[in-house]
mmCIF file of C-alpha atoms in Angstrom:
data_model
loop_
_atom_site.group_PDB
_atom_site.id
_atom_site.type_symbol
_atom_site.label_atom_id
_atom_site.label_comp_id
_atom_site.label_asym_id
_atom_site.label_seq_id
_atom_site.Cartn_x
_atom_site.Cartn_y
_atom_site.Cartn_z
ATOM 1 C CA UNK A 298 92.188 146.569 -36.154
ATOM 2 C CA UNK A 299 88.572 146.807 -35.144
ATOM 3 C CA UNK A 300 87.241 145.963 -31.749
ATOM 4 C CA UNK A 301 85.517 142.900 -33.229
ATOM 5 C CA UNK A 302 88.794 141.635 -34.727
ATOM 6 C CA UNK A 303 90.582 142.204 -31.395
ATOM 7 C CA UNK A 304 88.015 140.080 -29.593
ATOM 8 C CA UNK A 305 88.327 137.409 -32.257
ATOM 9 C CA UNK A 306 92.123 137.291 -31.853
ATOM 10 C CA UNK A 307 91.831 137.229 -28.053
ATOM 11 C CA UNK A 308 89.254 134.429 -28.275
ATOM 12 C CA UNK A 309 91.533 132.430 -30.598
ATOM 13 C CA UNK A 310 94.541 132.851 -28.265
ATOM 14 C CA UNK A 311 92.469 131.873 -25.216
ATOM 15 C CA UNK A 312 91.150 128.840 -27.082
ATOM 16 C CA UNK A 313 94.721 127.855 -27.997
ATOM 17 C CA UNK A 314 95.913 128.182 -24.378
ATOM 18 C CA UNK A 315 92.952 126.118 -23.139
ATOM 19 C CA UNK A 316 93.743 123.502 -25.773
ATOM 20 C CA UNK A 317 97.368 123.242 -24.611
ATOM 21 C CA UNK A 318 96.252 122.952 -20.962
ATOM 22 C CA UNK A 319 93.720 120.252 -21.887
ATOM 23 C CA UNK A 320 96.390 118.286 -23.787
ATOM 24 C CA UNK A 321 98.775 118.503 -20.823
ATOM 25 C CA UNK A 322 96.100 117.300 -18.393
ATOM 26 C CA UNK A 323 95.191 114.438 -20.732
ATOM 27 C CA UNK A 324 98.871 113.438 -20.987
ATOM 28 C CA UNK A 325 99.250 113.573 -17.166
ATOM 29 C CA UNK A 326 96.181 111.352 -16.728
ATOM 30 C CA UNK A 327 97.352 108.792 -19.284
ATOM 31 C CA UNK A 328 100.901 108.781 -17.840
ATOM 32 C CA UNK A 329 99.623 108.221 -14.302
ATOM 33 C CA UNK A 330 97.379 105.345 -15.383
ATOM 34 C CA UNK A 331 99.873 103.534 -17.618
ATOM 35 C CA UNK A 332 103.167 104.469 -15.898
ATOM 36 C CA UNK A 333 102.525 104.816 -12.153
ATOM 37 C CA UNK A 334 105.261 106.344 -10.015
ATOM 38 C CA UNK A 335 107.541 103.746 -8.377
ATOM 39 C CA UNK A 336 107.048 103.009 -4.695
ATOM 40 C CA UNK A 337 110.537 103.018 -3.086
ATOM 41 C CA UNK A 338 109.269 100.905 -0.167
ATOM 42 C CA UNK A 339 108.621 97.968 -2.523
ATOM 43 C CA UNK A 340 111.823 96.055 -3.409
ATOM 44 C CA UNK A 341 110.783 95.602 -7.046
ATOM 45 C CA UNK A 342 110.422 99.398 -7.377
ATOM 46 C CA UNK A 343 113.630 100.267 -5.529
ATOM 47 C CA UNK A 344 115.935 102.565 -7.413
ATOM 48 C CA UNK A 345 118.911 100.894 -9.031
ATOM 49 C CA UNK A 346 122.202 101.445 -7.309
ATOM 50 C CA UNK A 347 124.080 104.481 -8.530
ATOM 51 C CA UNK A 348 126.826 103.202 -10.778
ATOM 52 C CA UNK A 349 126.104 99.669 -9.591
ATOM 53 C CA UNK A 350 127.899 100.309 -6.278
ATOM 54 C CA UNK A 351 126.512 99.596 -2.856
ATOM 55 C CA UNK A 352 127.307 102.588 -0.652
ATOM 56 C CA UNK A 353 128.091 101.646 2.929
ATOM 57 C CA UNK A 354 129.195 103.271 6.148
ATOM 58 C CA UNK A 355 131.237 101.359 8.725
ATOM 59 C CA UNK A 356 130.886 102.075 12.457
ATOM 60 C CA UNK A 357 132.950 100.550 15.266
ATOM 61 C CA UNK A 358 130.627 99.517 18.090
ATOM 62 C CA UNK A 359 133.133 97.339 19.959
ATOM 63 C CA UNK A 360 135.682 99.898 21.112
ATOM 64 C CA UNK A 361 138.716 98.006 19.805
ATOM 65 C CA UNK A 362 141.037 100.289 17.836
ATOM 66 C CA UNK A 363 141.436 100.140 14.064
ATOM 67 C CA UNK A 364 138.395 97.978 13.303
ATOM 68 C CA UNK A 365 136.545 100.495 11.137
ATOM 69 C CA UNK A 366 139.630 101.030 8.961
ATOM 70 C CA UNK A 367 140.266 97.287 8.536
ATOM 71 C CA UNK A 368 136.590 96.653 7.729
ATOM 72 C CA UNK A 369 136.594 99.525 5.234
ATOM 73 C CA UNK A 370 139.598 98.066 3.404
ATOM 74 C CA UNK A 371 137.999 94.609 3.399
ATOM 75 C CA UNK A 372 134.685 95.841 1.979
ATOM 76 C CA UNK A 373 136.334 98.071 -0.615
ATOM 77 C CA UNK A 374 138.377 95.091 -1.733
ATOM 78 C CA UNK A 375 135.095 93.322 -2.459
ATOM 79 C CA UNK A 376 133.659 96.164 -4.532
ATOM 80 C CA UNK A 377 131.625 98.037 -1.924
ATOM 81 C CA UNK A 378 131.794 101.828 -1.851
ATOM 82 C CA UNK A 379 132.528 102.703 1.776
ATOM 83 C CA UNK A 380 131.647 106.378 1.993
ATOM 84 C CA UNK A 381 132.189 106.921 5.709
ATOM 85 C CA UNK A 382 133.726 105.212 8.704
ATOM 86 C CA UNK A 383 134.141 105.945 12.378
ATOM 87 C CA UNK A 384 132.910 105.037 15.831
ATOM 88 C CA UNK A 385 129.355 104.040 16.642
ATOM 89 C CA UNK A 386 127.387 105.965 19.291
ATOM 90 C CA UNK A 387 128.418 103.387 21.918
ATOM 91 C CA UNK A 388 130.986 100.614 22.376
ATOM 92 C CA UNK A 389 128.651 98.010 23.861
ATOM 93 C CA UNK A 390 127.430 96.350 20.637
ATOM 94 C CA UNK A 391 127.568 92.580 21.184
ATOM 95 C CA UNK A 392 127.049 91.326 17.622
ATOM 96 C CA UNK A 393 127.964 92.831 14.281
ATOM 97 C CA UNK A 394 124.911 93.905 12.245
ATOM 98 C CA UNK A 395 124.151 95.307 8.831
ATOM 99 C CA UNK A 396 121.450 97.969 8.740
ATOM 100 C CA UNK A 397 119.383 98.560 5.609
ATOM 101 C CA UNK A 398 119.018 102.333 5.213
ATOM 102 C CA UNK A 399 116.911 102.574 2.029
ATOM 103 C CA UNK A 400 114.371 99.755 2.235
ATOM 104 C CA UNK A 401 116.275 97.425 -0.087
ATOM 105 C CA UNK A 402 116.879 94.321 2.025
ATOM 106 C CA UNK A 403 118.666 92.531 -0.829
ATOM 107 C CA UNK A 404 121.444 95.134 -0.815
ATOM 108 C CA UNK A 405 121.902 94.791 2.961
ATOM 109 C CA UNK A 406 121.944 90.994 2.591
ATOM 110 C CA UNK A 407 124.742 91.277 0.025
ATOM 111 C CA UNK A 408 126.828 93.224 2.527
ATOM 112 C CA UNK A 409 126.021 90.674 5.255
ATOM 113 C CA UNK A 410 126.942 87.841 2.900
ATOM 114 C CA UNK A 411 130.357 89.424 2.270
ATOM 115 C CA UNK A 412 130.873 89.410 6.048
ATOM 116 C CA UNK A 413 129.501 85.856 6.377
ATOM 117 C CA UNK A 414 126.715 87.093 8.648
ATOM 118 C CA UNK A 415 123.381 85.237 8.837
ATOM 119 C CA UNK A 416 120.165 86.923 7.676
ATOM 120 C CA UNK A 417 119.034 87.511 11.262
ATOM 121 C CA UNK A 418 121.859 90.065 11.610
ATOM 122 C CA UNK A 419 120.299 92.304 8.941
ATOM 123 C CA UNK A 420 118.085 95.059 10.326
ATOM 124 C CA UNK A 421 115.995 97.733 8.666
ATOM 125 C CA UNK A 422 116.228 101.324 9.869
ATOM 126 C CA UNK A 423 115.434 103.521 6.894
ATOM 127 C CA UNK A 424 117.307 106.827 6.992
ATOM 128 C CA UNK A 425 117.138 108.431 3.578
ATOM 129 C CA UNK A 426 118.950 111.473 4.951
ATOM 130 C CA UNK A 427 122.091 109.292 5.261
ATOM 131 C CA UNK A 428 122.497 109.042 1.451
ATOM 132 C CA UNK A 429 123.835 105.498 1.604
ATOM 133 C CA UNK A 430 122.480 101.980 1.185
ATOM 134 C CA UNK A 431 123.598 100.227 4.373
ATOM 135 C CA UNK A 432 125.481 100.633 7.636
ATOM 136 C CA UNK A 433 127.795 98.043 9.171
ATOM 137 C CA UNK A 434 128.077 98.231 12.951
ATOM 138 C CA UNK A 435 130.996 96.137 14.185
ATOM 139 C CA UNK A 436 130.289 94.348 17.445
ATOM 140 C CA UNK A 437 132.399 92.630 20.083
ATOM 141 C CA UNK A 438 132.223 89.452 17.959
ATOM 142 C CA UNK A 439 134.539 91.064 15.390
ATOM 143 C CA UNK A 440 137.183 88.321 15.723
ATOM 144 C CA UNK A 441 134.767 85.893 13.999
ATOM 145 C CA UNK A 442 134.464 88.092 10.897
ATOM 146 C CA UNK A 443 136.557 87.474 7.756
ATOM 147 C CA UNK A 444 138.637 90.684 7.938
ATOM 148 C CA UNK A 445 139.797 89.841 11.471
ATOM 149 C CA UNK A 446 140.081 86.045 11.487
ATOM 150 C CA UNK A 447 143.440 84.343 11.476
ATOM 151 C CA UNK A 448 142.640 81.897 8.647
#
């Protein structure tokens, strides 16, 4: 193969590579314009729940024994996936709260609704490193909650 033919082949290969790169960049531009990435902080863009389950942790903030276990059983009986339970960092929590951990307030409200808690007991403290949707912190008002009432 002559030097001229070698340059011609090299030029053709380089042109082909540049063409592929140009097509990829054009695709990326079109995809970004017509299919923007979802914003997880906006409820309408929030990721769907894995398997349709709401993953929850239960923490006992009242100090009374056995509350986290009873709450876990109650929530699991209503279809929630309780992935962890235990004591809260302190035992001086006055009122039970549900904490939204992923920025999806509707999910936290569904947990609060199952516990018959008003909307003002739903807080937002996003902690994506927790790998769950919501936390339930049981307060000293636990006797008013469905799992502990003597109905």
